[in-house]
PDB file of C-alpha atoms in Angstrom:
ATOM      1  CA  UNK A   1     127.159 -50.908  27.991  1.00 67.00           C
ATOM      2  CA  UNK A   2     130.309 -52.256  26.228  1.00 92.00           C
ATOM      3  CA  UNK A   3     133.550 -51.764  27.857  1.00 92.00           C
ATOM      4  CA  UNK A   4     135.390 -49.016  25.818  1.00 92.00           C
ATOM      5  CA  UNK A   5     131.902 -46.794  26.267  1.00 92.00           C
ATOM      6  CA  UNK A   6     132.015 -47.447  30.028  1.00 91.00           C
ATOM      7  CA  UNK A   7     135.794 -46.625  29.705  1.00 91.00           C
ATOM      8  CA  UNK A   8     134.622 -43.250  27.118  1.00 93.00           C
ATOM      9  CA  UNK A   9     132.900 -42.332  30.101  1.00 92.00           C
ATOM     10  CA  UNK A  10     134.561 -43.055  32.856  1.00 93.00           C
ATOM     11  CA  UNK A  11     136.926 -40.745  31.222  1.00 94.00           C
ATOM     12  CA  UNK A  12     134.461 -38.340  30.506  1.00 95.00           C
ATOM     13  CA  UNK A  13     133.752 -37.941  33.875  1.00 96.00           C
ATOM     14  CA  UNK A  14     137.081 -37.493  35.240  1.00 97.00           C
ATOM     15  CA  UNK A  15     137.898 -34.618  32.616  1.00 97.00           C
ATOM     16  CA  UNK A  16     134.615 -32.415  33.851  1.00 96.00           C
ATOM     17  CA  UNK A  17     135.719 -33.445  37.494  1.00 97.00           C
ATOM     18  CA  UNK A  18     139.263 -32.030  37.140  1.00 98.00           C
ATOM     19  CA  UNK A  19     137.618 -29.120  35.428  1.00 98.00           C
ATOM     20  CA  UNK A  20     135.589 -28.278  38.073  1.00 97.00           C
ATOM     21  CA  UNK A  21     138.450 -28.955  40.598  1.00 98.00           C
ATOM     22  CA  UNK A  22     140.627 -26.653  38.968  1.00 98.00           C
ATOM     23  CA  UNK A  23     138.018 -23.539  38.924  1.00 98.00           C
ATOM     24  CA  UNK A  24     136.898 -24.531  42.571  1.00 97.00           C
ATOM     25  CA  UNK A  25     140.690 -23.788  42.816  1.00 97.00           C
ATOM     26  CA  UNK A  26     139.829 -20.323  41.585  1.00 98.00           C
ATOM     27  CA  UNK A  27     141.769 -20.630  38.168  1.00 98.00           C
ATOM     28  CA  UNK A  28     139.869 -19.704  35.494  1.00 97.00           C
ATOM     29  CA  UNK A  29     142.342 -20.605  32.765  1.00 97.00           C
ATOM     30  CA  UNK A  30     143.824 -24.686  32.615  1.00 97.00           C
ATOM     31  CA  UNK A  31     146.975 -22.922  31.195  1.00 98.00           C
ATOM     32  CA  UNK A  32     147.703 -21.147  34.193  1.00 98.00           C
ATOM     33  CA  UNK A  33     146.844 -23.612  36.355  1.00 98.00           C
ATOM     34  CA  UNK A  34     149.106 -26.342  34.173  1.00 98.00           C
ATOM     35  CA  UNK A  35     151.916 -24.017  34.717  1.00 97.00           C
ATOM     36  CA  UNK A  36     151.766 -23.339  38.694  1.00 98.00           C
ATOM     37  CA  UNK A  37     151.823 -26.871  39.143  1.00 97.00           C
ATOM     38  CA  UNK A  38     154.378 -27.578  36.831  1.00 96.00           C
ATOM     39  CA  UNK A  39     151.936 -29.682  34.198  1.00 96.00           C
ATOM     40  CA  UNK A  40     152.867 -29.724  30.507  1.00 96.00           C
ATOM     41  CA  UNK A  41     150.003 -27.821  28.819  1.00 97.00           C
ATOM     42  CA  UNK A  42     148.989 -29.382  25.975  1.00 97.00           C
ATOM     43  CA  UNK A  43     149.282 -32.350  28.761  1.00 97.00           C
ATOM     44  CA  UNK A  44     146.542 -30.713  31.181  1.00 98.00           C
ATOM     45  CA  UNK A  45     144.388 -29.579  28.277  1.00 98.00           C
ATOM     46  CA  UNK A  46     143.747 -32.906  26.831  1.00 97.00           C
ATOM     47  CA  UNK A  47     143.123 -34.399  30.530  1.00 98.00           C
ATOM     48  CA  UNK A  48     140.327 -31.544  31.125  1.00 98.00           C
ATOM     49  CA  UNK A  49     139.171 -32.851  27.383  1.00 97.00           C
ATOM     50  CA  UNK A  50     139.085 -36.417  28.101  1.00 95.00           C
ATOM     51  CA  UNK A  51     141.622 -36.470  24.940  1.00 96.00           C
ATOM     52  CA  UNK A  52     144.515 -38.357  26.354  1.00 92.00           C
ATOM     53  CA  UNK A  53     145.121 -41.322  28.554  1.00 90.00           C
ATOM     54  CA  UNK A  54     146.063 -40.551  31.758  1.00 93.00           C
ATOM     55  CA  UNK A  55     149.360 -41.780  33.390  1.00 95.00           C
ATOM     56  CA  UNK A  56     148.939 -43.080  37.165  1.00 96.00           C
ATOM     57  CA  UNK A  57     151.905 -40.490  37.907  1.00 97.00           C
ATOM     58  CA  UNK A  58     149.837 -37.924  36.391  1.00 97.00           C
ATOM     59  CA  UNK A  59     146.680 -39.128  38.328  1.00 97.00           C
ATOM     60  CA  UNK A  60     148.375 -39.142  41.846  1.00 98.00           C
ATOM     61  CA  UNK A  61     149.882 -35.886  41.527  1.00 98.00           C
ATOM     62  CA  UNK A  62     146.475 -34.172  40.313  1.00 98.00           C
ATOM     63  CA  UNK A  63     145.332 -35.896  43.557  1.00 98.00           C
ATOM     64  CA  UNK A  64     147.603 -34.415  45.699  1.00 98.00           C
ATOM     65  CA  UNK A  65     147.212 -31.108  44.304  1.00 98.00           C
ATOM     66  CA  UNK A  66     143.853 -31.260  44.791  1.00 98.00           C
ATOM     67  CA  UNK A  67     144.664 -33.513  48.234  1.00 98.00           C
ATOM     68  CA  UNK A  68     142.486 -35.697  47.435  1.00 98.00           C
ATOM     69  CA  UNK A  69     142.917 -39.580  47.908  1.00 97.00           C
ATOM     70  CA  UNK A  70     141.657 -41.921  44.972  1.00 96.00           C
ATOM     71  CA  UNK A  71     138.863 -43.154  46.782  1.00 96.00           C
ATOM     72  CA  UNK A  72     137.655 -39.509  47.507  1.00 97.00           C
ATOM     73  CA  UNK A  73     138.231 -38.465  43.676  1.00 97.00           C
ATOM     74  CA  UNK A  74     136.489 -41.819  42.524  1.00 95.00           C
ATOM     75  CA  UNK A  75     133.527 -41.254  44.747  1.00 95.00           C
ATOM     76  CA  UNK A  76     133.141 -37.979  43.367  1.00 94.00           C
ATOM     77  CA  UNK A  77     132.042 -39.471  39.610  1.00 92.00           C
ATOM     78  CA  UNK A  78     128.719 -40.252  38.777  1.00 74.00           C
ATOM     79  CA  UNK A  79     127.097 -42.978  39.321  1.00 64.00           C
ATOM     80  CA  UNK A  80     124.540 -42.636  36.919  1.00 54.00           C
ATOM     81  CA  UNK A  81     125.978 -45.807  34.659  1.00 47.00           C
ATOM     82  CA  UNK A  82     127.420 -48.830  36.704  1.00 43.00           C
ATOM     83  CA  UNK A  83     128.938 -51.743  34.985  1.00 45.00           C
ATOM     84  CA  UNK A  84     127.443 -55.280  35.963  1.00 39.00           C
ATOM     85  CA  UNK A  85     129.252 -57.981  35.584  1.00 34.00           C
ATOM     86  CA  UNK A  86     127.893 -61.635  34.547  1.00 34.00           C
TER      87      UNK A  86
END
């Protein structure tokens, strides 16, 4: 797999992961969860849409939010496609 599709899904991933982290959450709606954690919109909507790259900032406080570390949010992604290098 070429490097921007493992990075297209890589993405992927993390926008259904965030998406399912925010309804575990019990919010039904990204809007209102955007605005009880103080998230630009627009911002939050693209992230759940895999439309936008996301800043480390933005990453770390999701994480917290979530209180999650990286390596606990990373394992959570599937491993269904794993990049070999040669």
């Amino acid at each position: 797999m070429k490097e921007e599709q493992l990075l297209k899904h890589l993405v992927d991933q993390m926008a259904v992961k965030f998406t399912e982290l925010r309804k575990k959450k019990g919010y039904t709606s990204y809007e209102s969860f955007a605005f009880d954690h103080e998230l630009p919109r627009m911002q939050y909507w693209r992230i759940e849409n895999g439309k936008t790259n996301i800043t480390l900032k933005t990453l770390c406080k999701l994480l917290v939010v979530h209180n999650l570390t990286p390596e606990e949010f990373f394992s959570m992604l599937s491993k269904k496609e794993t990049k070999s290098r040669k």
